[in-house]
JSON list of C-alpha atoms in Angstrom, two decimals:
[
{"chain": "A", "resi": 244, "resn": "UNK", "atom": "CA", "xyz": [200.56, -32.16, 7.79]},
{"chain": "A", "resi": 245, "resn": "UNK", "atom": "CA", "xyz": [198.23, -33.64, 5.55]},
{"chain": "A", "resi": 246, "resn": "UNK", "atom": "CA", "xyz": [197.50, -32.62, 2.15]},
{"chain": "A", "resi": 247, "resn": "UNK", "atom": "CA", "xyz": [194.31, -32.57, -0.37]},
{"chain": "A", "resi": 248, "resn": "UNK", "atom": "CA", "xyz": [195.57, -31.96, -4.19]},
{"chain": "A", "resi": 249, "resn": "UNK", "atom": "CA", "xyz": [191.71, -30.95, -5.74]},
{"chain": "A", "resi": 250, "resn": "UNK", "atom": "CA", "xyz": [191.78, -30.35, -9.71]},
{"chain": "A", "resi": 251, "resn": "UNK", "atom": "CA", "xyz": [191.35, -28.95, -11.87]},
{"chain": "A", "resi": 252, "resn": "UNK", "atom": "CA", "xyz": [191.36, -25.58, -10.07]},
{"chain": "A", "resi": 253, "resn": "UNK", "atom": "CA", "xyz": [188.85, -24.11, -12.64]},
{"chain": "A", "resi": 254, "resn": "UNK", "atom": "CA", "xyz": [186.63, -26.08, -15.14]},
{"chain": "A", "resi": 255, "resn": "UNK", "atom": "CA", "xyz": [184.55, -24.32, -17.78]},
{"chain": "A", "resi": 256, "resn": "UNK", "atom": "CA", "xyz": [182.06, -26.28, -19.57]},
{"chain": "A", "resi": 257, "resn": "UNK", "atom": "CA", "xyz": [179.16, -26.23, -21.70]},
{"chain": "A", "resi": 258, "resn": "UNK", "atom": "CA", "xyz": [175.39, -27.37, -20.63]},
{"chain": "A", "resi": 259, "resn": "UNK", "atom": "CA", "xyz": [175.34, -30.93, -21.05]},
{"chain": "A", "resi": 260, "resn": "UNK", "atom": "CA", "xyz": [179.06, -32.20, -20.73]},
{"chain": "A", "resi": 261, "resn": "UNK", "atom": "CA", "xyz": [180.07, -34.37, -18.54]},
{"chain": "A", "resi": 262, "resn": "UNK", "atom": "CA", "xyz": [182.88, -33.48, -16.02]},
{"chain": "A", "resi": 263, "resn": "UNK", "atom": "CA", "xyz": [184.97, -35.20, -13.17]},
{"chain": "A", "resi": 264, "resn": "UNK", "atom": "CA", "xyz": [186.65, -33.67, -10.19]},
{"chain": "A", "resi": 265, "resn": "UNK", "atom": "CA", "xyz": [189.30, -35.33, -8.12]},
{"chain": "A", "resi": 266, "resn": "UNK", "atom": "CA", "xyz": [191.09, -35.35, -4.88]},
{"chain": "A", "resi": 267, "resn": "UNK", "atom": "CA", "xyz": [194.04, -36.94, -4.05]},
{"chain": "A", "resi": 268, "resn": "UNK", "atom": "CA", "xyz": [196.39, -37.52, -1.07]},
{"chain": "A", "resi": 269, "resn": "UNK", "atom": "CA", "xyz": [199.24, -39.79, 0.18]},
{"chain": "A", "resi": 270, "resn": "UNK", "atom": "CA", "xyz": [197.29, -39.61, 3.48]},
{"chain": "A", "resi": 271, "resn": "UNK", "atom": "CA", "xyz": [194.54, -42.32, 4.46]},
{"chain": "A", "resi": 272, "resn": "UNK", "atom": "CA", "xyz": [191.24, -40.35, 5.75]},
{"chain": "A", "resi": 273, "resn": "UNK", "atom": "CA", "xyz": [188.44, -42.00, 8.00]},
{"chain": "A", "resi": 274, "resn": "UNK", "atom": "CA", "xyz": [185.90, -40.58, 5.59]},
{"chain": "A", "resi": 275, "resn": "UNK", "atom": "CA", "xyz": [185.80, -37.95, 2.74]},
{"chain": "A", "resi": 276, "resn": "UNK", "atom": "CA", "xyz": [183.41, -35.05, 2.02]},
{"chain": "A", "resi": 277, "resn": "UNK", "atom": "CA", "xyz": [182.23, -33.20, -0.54]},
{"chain": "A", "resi": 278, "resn": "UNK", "atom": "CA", "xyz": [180.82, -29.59, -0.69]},
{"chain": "A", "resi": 279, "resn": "UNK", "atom": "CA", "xyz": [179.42, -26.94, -2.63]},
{"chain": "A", "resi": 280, "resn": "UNK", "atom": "CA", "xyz": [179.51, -23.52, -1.97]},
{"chain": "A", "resi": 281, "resn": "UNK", "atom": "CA", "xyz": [177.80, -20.57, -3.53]},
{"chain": "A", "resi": 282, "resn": "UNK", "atom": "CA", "xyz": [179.39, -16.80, -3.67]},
{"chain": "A", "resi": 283, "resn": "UNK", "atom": "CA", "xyz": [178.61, -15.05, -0.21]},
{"chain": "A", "resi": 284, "resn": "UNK", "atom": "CA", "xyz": [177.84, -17.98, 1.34]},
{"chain": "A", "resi": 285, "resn": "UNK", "atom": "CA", "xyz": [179.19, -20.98, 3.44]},
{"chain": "A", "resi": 286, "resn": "UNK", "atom": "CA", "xyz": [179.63, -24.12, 1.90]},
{"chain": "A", "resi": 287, "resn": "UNK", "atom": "CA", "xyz": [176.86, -26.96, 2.70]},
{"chain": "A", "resi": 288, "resn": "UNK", "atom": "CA", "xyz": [177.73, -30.79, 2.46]},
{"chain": "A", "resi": 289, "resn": "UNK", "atom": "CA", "xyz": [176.45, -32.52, -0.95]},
{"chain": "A", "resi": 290, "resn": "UNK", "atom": "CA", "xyz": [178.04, -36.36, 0.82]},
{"chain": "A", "resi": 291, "resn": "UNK", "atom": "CA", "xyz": [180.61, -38.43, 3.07]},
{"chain": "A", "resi": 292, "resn": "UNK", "atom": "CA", "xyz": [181.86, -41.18, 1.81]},
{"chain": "A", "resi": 293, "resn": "UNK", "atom": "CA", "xyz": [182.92, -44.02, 4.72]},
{"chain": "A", "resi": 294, "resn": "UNK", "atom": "CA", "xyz": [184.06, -46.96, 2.81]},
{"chain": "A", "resi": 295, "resn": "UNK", "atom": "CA", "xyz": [186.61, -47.81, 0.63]},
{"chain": "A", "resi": 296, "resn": "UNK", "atom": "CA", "xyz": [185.40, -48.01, -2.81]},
{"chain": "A", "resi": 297, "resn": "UNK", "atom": "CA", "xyz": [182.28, -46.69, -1.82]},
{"chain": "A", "resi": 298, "resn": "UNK", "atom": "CA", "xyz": [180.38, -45.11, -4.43]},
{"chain": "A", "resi": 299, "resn": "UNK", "atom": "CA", "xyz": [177.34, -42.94, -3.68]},
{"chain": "A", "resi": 300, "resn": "UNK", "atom": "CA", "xyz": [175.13, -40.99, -6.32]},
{"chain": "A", "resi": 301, "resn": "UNK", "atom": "CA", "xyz": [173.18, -37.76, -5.91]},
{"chain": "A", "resi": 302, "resn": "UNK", "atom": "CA", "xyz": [171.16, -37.18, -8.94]},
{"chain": "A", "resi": 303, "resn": "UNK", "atom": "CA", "xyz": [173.48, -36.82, -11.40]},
{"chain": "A", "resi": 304, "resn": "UNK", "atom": "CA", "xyz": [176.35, -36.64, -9.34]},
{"chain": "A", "resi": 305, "resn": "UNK", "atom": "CA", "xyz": [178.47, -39.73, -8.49]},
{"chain": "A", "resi": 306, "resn": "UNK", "atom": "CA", "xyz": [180.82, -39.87, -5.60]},
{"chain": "A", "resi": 307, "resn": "UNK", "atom": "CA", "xyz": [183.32, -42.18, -5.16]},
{"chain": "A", "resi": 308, "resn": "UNK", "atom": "CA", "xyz": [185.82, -43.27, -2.37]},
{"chain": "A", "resi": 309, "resn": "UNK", "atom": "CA", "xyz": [189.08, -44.85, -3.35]},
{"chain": "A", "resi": 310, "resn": "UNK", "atom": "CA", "xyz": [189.53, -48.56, -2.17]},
{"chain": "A", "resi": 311, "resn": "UNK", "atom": "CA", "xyz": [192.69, -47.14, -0.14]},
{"chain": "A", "resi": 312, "resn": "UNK", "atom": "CA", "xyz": [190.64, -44.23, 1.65]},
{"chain": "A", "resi": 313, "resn": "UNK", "atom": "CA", "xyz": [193.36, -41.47, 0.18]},
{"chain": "A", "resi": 314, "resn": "UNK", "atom": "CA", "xyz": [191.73, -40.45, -3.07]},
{"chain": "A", "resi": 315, "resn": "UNK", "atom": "CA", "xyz": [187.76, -39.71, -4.11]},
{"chain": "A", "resi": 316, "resn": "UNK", "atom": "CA", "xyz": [186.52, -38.16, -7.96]},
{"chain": "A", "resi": 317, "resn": "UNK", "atom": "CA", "xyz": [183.08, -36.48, -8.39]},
{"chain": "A", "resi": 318, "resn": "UNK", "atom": "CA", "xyz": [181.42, -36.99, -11.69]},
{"chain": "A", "resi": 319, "resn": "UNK", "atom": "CA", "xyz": [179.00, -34.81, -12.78]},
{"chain": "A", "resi": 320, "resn": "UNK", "atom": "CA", "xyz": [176.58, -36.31, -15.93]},
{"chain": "A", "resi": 321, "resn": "UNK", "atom": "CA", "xyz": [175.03, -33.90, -17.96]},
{"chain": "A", "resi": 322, "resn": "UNK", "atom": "CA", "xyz": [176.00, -30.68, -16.33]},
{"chain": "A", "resi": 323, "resn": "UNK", "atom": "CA", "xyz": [173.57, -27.65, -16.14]},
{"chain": "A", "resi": 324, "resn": "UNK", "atom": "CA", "xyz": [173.67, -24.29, -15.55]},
{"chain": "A", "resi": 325, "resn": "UNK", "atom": "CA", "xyz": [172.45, -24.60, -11.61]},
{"chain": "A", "resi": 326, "resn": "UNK", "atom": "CA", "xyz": [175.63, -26.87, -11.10]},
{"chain": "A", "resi": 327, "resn": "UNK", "atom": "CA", "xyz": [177.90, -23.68, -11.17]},
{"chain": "A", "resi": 328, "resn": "UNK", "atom": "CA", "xyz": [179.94, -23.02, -7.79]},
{"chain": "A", "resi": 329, "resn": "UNK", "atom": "CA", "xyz": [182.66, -24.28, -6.34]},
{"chain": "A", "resi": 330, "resn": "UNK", "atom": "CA", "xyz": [183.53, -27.66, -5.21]},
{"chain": "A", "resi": 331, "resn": "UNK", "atom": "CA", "xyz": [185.83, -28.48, -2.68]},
{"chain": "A", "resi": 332, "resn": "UNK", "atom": "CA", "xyz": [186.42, -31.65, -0.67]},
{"chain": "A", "resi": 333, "resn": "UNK", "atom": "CA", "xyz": [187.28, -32.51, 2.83]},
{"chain": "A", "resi": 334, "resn": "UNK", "atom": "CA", "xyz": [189.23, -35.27, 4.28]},
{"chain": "A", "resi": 335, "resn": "UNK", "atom": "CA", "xyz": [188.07, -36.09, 8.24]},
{"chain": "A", "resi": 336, "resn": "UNK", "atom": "CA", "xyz": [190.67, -36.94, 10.57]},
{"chain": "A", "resi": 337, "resn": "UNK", "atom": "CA", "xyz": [189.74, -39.68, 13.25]},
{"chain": "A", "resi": 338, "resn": "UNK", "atom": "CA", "xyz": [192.71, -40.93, 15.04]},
{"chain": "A", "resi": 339, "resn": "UNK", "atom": "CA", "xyz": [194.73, -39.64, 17.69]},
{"chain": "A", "resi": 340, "resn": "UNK", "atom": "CA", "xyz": [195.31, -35.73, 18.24]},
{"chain": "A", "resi": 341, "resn": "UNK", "atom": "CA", "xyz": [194.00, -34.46, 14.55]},
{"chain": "A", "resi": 342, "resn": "UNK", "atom": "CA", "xyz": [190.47, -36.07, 15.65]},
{"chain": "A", "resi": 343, "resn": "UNK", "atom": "CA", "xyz": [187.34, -34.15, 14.33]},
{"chain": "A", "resi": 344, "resn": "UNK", "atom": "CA", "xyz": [189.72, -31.94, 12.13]},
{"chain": "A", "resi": 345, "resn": "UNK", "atom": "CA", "xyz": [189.26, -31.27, 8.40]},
{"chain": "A", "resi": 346, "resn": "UNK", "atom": "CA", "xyz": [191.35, -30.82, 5.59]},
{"chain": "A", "resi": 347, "resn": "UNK", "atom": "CA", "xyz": [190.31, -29.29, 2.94]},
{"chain": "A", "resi": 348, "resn": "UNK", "atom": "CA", "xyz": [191.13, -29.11, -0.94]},
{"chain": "A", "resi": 349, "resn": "UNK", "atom": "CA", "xyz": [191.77, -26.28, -2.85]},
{"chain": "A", "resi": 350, "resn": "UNK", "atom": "CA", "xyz": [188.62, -25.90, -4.41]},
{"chain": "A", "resi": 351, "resn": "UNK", "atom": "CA", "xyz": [187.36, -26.64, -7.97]},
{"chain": "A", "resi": 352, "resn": "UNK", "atom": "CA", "xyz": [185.68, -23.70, -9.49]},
{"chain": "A", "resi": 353, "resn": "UNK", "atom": "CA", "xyz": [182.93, -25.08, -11.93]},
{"chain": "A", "resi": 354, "resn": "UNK", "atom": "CA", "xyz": [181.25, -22.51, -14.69]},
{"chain": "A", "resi": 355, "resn": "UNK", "atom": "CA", "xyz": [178.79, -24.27, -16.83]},
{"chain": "A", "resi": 356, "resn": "UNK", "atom": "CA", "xyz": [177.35, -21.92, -19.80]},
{"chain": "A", "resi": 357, "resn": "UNK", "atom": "CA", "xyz": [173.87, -22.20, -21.15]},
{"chain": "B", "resi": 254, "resn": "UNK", "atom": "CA", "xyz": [166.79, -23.21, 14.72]},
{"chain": "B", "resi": 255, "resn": "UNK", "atom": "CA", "xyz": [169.15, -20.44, 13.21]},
{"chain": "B", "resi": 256, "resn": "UNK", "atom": "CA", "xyz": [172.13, -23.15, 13.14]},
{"chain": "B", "resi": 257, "resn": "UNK", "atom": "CA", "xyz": [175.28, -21.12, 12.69]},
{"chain": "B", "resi": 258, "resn": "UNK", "atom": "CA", "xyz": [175.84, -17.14, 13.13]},
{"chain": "B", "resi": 259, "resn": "UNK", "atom": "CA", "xyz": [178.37, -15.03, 12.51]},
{"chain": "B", "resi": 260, "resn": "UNK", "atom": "CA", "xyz": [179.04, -11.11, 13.49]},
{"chain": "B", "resi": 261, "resn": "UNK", "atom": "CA", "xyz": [179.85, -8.97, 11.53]},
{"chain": "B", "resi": 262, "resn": "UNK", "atom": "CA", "xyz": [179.15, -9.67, 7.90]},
{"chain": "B", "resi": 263, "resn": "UNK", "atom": "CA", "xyz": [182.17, -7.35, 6.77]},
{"chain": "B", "resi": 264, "resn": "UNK", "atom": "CA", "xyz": [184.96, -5.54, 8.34]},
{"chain": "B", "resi": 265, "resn": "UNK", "atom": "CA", "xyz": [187.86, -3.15, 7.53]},
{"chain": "B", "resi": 266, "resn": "UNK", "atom": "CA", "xyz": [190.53, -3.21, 9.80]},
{"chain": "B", "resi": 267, "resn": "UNK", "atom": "CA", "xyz": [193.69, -0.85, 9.91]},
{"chain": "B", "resi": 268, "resn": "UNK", "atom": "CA", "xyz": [197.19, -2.59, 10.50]},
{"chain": "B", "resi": 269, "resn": "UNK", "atom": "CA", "xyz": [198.09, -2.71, 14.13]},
{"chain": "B", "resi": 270, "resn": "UNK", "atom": "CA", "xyz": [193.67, -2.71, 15.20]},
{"chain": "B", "resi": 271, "resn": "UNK", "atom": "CA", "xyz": [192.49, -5.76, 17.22]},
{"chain": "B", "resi": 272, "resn": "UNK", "atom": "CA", "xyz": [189.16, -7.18, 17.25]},
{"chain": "B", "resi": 273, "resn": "UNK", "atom": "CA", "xyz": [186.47, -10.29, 17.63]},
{"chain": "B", "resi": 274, "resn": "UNK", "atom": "CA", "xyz": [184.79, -12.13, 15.35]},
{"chain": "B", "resi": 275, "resn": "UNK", "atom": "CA", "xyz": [181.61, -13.53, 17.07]},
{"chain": "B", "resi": 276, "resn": "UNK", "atom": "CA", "xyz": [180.36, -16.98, 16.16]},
{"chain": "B", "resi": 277, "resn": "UNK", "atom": "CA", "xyz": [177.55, -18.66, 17.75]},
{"chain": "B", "resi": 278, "resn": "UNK", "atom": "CA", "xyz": [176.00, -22.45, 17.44]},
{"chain": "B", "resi": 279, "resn": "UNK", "atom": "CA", "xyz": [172.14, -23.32, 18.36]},
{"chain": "B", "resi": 280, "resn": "UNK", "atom": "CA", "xyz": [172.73, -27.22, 17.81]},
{"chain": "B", "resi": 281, "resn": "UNK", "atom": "CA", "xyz": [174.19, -28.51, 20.58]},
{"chain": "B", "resi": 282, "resn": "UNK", "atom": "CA", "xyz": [177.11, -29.07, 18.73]},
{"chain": "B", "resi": 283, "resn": "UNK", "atom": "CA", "xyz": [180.41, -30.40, 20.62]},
{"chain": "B", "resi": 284, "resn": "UNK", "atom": "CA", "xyz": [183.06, -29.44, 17.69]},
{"chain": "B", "resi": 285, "resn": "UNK", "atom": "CA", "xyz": [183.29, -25.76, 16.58]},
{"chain": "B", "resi": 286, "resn": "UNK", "atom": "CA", "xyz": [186.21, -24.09, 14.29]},
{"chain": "B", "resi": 287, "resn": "UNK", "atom": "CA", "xyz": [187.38, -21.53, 12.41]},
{"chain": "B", "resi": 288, "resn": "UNK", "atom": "CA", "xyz": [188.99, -21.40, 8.63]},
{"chain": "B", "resi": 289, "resn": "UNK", "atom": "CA", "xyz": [190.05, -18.52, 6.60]},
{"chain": "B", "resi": 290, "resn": "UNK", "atom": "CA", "xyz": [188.97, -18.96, 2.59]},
{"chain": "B", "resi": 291, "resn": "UNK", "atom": "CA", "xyz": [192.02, -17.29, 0.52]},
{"chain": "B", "resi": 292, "resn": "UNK", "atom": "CA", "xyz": [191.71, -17.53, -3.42]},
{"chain": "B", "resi": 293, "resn": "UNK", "atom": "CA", "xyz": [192.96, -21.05, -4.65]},
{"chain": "B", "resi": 294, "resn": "UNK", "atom": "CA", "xyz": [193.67, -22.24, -1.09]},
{"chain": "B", "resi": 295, "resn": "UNK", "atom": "CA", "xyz": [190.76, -23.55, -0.24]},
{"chain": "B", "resi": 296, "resn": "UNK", "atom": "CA", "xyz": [190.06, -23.07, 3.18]},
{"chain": "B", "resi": 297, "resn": "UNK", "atom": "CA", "xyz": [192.34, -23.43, 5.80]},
{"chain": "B", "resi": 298, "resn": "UNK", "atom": "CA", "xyz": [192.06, -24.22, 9.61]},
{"chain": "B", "resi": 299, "resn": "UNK", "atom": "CA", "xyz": [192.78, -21.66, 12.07]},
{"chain": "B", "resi": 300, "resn": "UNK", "atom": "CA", "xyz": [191.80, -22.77, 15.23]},
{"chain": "B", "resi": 301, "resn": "UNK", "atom": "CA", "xyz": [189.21, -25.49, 16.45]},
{"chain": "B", "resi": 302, "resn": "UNK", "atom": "CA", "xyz": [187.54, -26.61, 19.84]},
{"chain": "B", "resi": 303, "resn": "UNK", "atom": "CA", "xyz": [186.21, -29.86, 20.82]},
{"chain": "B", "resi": 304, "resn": "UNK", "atom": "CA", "xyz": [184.25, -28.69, 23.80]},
{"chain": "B", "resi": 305, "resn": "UNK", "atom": "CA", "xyz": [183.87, -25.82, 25.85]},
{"chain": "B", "resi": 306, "resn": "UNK", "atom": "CA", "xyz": [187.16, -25.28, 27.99]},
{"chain": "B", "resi": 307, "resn": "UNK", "atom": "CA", "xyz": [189.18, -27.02, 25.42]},
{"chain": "B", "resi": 308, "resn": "UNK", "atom": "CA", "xyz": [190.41, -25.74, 22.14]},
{"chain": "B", "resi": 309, "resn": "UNK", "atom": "CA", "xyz": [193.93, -26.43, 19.76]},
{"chain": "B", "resi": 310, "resn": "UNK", "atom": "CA", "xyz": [195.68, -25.05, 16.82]},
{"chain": "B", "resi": 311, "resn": "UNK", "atom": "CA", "xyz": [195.33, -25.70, 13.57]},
{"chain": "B", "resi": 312, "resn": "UNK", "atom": "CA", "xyz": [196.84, -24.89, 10.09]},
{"chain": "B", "resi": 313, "resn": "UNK", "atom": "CA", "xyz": [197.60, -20.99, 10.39]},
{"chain": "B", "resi": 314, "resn": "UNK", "atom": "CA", "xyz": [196.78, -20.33, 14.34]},
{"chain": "B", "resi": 315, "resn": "UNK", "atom": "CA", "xyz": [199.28, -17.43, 14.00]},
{"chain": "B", "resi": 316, "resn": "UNK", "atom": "CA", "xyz": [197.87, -13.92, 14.99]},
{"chain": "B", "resi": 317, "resn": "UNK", "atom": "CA", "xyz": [194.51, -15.30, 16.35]},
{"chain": "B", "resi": 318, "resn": "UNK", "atom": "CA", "xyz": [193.12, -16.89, 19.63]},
{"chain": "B", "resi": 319, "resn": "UNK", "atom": "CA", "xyz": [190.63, -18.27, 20.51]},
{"chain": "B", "resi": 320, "resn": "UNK", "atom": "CA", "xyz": [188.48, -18.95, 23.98]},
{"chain": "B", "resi": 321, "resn": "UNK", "atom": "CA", "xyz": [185.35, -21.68, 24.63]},
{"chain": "B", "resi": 322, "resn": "UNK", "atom": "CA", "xyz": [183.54, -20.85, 27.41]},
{"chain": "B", "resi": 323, "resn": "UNK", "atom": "CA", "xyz": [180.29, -22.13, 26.49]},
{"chain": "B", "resi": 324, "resn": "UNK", "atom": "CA", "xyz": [179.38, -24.62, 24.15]},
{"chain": "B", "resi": 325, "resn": "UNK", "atom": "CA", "xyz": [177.20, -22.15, 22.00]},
{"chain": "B", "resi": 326, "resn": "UNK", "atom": "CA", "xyz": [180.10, -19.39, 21.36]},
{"chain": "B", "resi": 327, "resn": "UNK", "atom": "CA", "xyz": [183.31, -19.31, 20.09]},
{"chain": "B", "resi": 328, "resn": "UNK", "atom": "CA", "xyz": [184.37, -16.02, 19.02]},
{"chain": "B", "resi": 329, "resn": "UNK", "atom": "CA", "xyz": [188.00, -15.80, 17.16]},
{"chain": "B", "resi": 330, "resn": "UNK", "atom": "CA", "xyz": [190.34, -12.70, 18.01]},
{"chain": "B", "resi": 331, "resn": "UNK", "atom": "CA", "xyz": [192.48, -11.05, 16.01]},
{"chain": "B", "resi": 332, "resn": "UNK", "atom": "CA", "xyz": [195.44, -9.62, 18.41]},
{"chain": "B", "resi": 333, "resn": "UNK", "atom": "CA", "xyz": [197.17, -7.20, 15.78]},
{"chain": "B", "resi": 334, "resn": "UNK", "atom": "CA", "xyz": [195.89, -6.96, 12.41]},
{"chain": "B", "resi": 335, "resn": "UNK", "atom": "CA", "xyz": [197.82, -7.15, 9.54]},
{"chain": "B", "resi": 336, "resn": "UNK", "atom": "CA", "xyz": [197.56, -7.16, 5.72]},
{"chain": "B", "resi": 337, "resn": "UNK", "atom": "CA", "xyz": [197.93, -10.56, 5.45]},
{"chain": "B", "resi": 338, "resn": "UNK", "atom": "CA", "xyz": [195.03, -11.47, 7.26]},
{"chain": "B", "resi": 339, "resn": "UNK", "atom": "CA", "xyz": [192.55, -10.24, 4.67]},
{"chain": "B", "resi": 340, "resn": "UNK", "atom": "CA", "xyz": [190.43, -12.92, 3.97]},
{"chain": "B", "resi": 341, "resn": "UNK", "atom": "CA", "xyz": [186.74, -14.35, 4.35]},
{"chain": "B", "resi": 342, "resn": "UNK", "atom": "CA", "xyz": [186.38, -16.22, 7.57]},
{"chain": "B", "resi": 343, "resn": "UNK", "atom": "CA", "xyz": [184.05, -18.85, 8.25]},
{"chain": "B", "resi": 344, "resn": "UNK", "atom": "CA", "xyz": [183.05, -20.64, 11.67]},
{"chain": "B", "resi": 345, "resn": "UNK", "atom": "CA", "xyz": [181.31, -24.27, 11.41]},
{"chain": "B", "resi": 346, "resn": "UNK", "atom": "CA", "xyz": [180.14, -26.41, 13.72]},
{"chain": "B", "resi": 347, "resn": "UNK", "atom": "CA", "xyz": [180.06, -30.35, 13.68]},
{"chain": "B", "resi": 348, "resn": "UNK", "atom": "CA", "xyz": [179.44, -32.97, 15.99]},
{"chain": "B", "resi": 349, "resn": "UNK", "atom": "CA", "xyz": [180.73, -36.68, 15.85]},
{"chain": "B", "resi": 350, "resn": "UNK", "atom": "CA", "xyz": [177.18, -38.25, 15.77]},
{"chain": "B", "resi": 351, "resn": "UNK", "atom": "CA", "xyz": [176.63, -36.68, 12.40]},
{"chain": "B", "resi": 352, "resn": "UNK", "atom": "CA", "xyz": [180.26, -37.51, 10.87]},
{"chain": "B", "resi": 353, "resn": "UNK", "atom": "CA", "xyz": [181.67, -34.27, 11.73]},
{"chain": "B", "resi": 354, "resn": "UNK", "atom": "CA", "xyz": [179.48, -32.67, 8.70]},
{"chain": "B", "resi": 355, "resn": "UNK", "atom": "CA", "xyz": [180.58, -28.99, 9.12]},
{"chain": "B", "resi": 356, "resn": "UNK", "atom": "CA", "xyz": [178.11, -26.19, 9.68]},
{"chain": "B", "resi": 357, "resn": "UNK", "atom": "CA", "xyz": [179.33, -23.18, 8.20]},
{"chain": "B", "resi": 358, "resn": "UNK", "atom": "CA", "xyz": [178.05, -19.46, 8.78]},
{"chain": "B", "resi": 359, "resn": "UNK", "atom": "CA", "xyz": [177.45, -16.81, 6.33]},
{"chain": "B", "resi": 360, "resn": "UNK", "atom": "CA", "xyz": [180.98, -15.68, 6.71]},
{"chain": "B", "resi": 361, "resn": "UNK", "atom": "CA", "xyz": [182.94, -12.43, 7.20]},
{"chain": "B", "resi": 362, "resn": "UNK", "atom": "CA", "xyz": [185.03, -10.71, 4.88]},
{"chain": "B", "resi": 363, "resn": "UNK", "atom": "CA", "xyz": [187.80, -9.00, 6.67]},
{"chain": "B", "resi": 364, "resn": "UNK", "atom": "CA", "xyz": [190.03, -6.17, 5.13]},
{"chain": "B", "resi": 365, "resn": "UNK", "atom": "CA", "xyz": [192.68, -4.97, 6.79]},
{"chain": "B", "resi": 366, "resn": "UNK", "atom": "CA", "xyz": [194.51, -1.75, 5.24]}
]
């Protein structure tokens, strides 16, 4: 079975900070996700990262694949008040009989205060 | 396109009651599957399909099946219903063409007393 270690579980921050979110795993993944999800609702991709090392940005959110494909961090600069939710990330399968299935990580609850 | 649907929106459930979550897919999507969203567990993978006909186990199958007779549905029963699977379920879709980006519906939250 493989395994997604997210933390921290819960991150409380003020307007402004900076923060980082990670997500480890002795596994190697063919690509890694990231999502946000609001209360009552389903989450909705924010990025995949493909490539080892790969680092994508979204705004001020930075995204980046470890050069092994096992581990990936989110960075957020500057965090606001809209950036509240949770955060998990996903780890896609693509070889033999796991192919197309996700694991997920725990989650990262994010709370940032005006 | 209303992408992902899911019936109902909330359900209580005695111990021992059976019933069917409906999920349904307007994308064309080949991949479809259910998790369950517990408190600090992220979500886990109950059950997934990769086309109708076909469908496999995943993380916590236990207590649910699951049928795909069309590429659009894929509803998720619940044989015997039992504290333990109080929860929030959610049904995505994906497809390999897009990375297997999963679609999620609204979700249902399921109590079962």
């Amino acid at each position: 079975t493989q395994l997604l270690e997210q933390s921290p579980q819960f991150l409380s921050i003020q307007e402004g900070e900076n923060l980082t979110v990670y997500c480890n795993s002795s596994s190697v993944f063919s690509s890694l996700q990231w999502y946000r999800q609001e209360p009552g609702e389903g989450p909705v991709l924010l990025v995949t990262v493909v490539t080892g090392g790969e680092v994508k940005k979204l705004k001020r959110l930075t995204f980046q694949f470890g050069d092994a494909r096992k581990d990936s961090s989110l960075h957020i600069t500057a965090a606001q008040p809209g950036d509240t939710g949770l955060y998990l990330c996903a780890g896609v399968n693509a070889g033999g009989t796991s192919y197309g299935k996700l694991t997920f990580g725990q989650g990262t609850i994010l709370t940032v205060h005006p | 396109n209303a992408g992902v649907t899911q019936t109902p929106k909330f359900q209580v459930l005695k111990t021992g009651q059976s019933m069917t979550l409906q999920c349904a897919q307007d994308m064309n999507h080949e991949y479809m599957s259910w998790y369950r969203q517990d408190p600090g567990m992220g979500l886990r993978l109950i059950h997934y399909s990769v086309g109708a006909g076909i469908t496999d186990q995943g993380e916590v199958p236990n207590g649910y099946n699951v049928s795909r007779s069309t590429t659009e549905d894929f509803p998720l029963r619940l044989l015997s219903a039992a504290p333990s699977q109080t929860s929030v379920y959610f049904c995505a879709s994906s497809s390999t063409s897009e990375g297997f980006e999963q679609y999620f519906g609204p979700g249902t939250r399921l109590t079962v007393t």
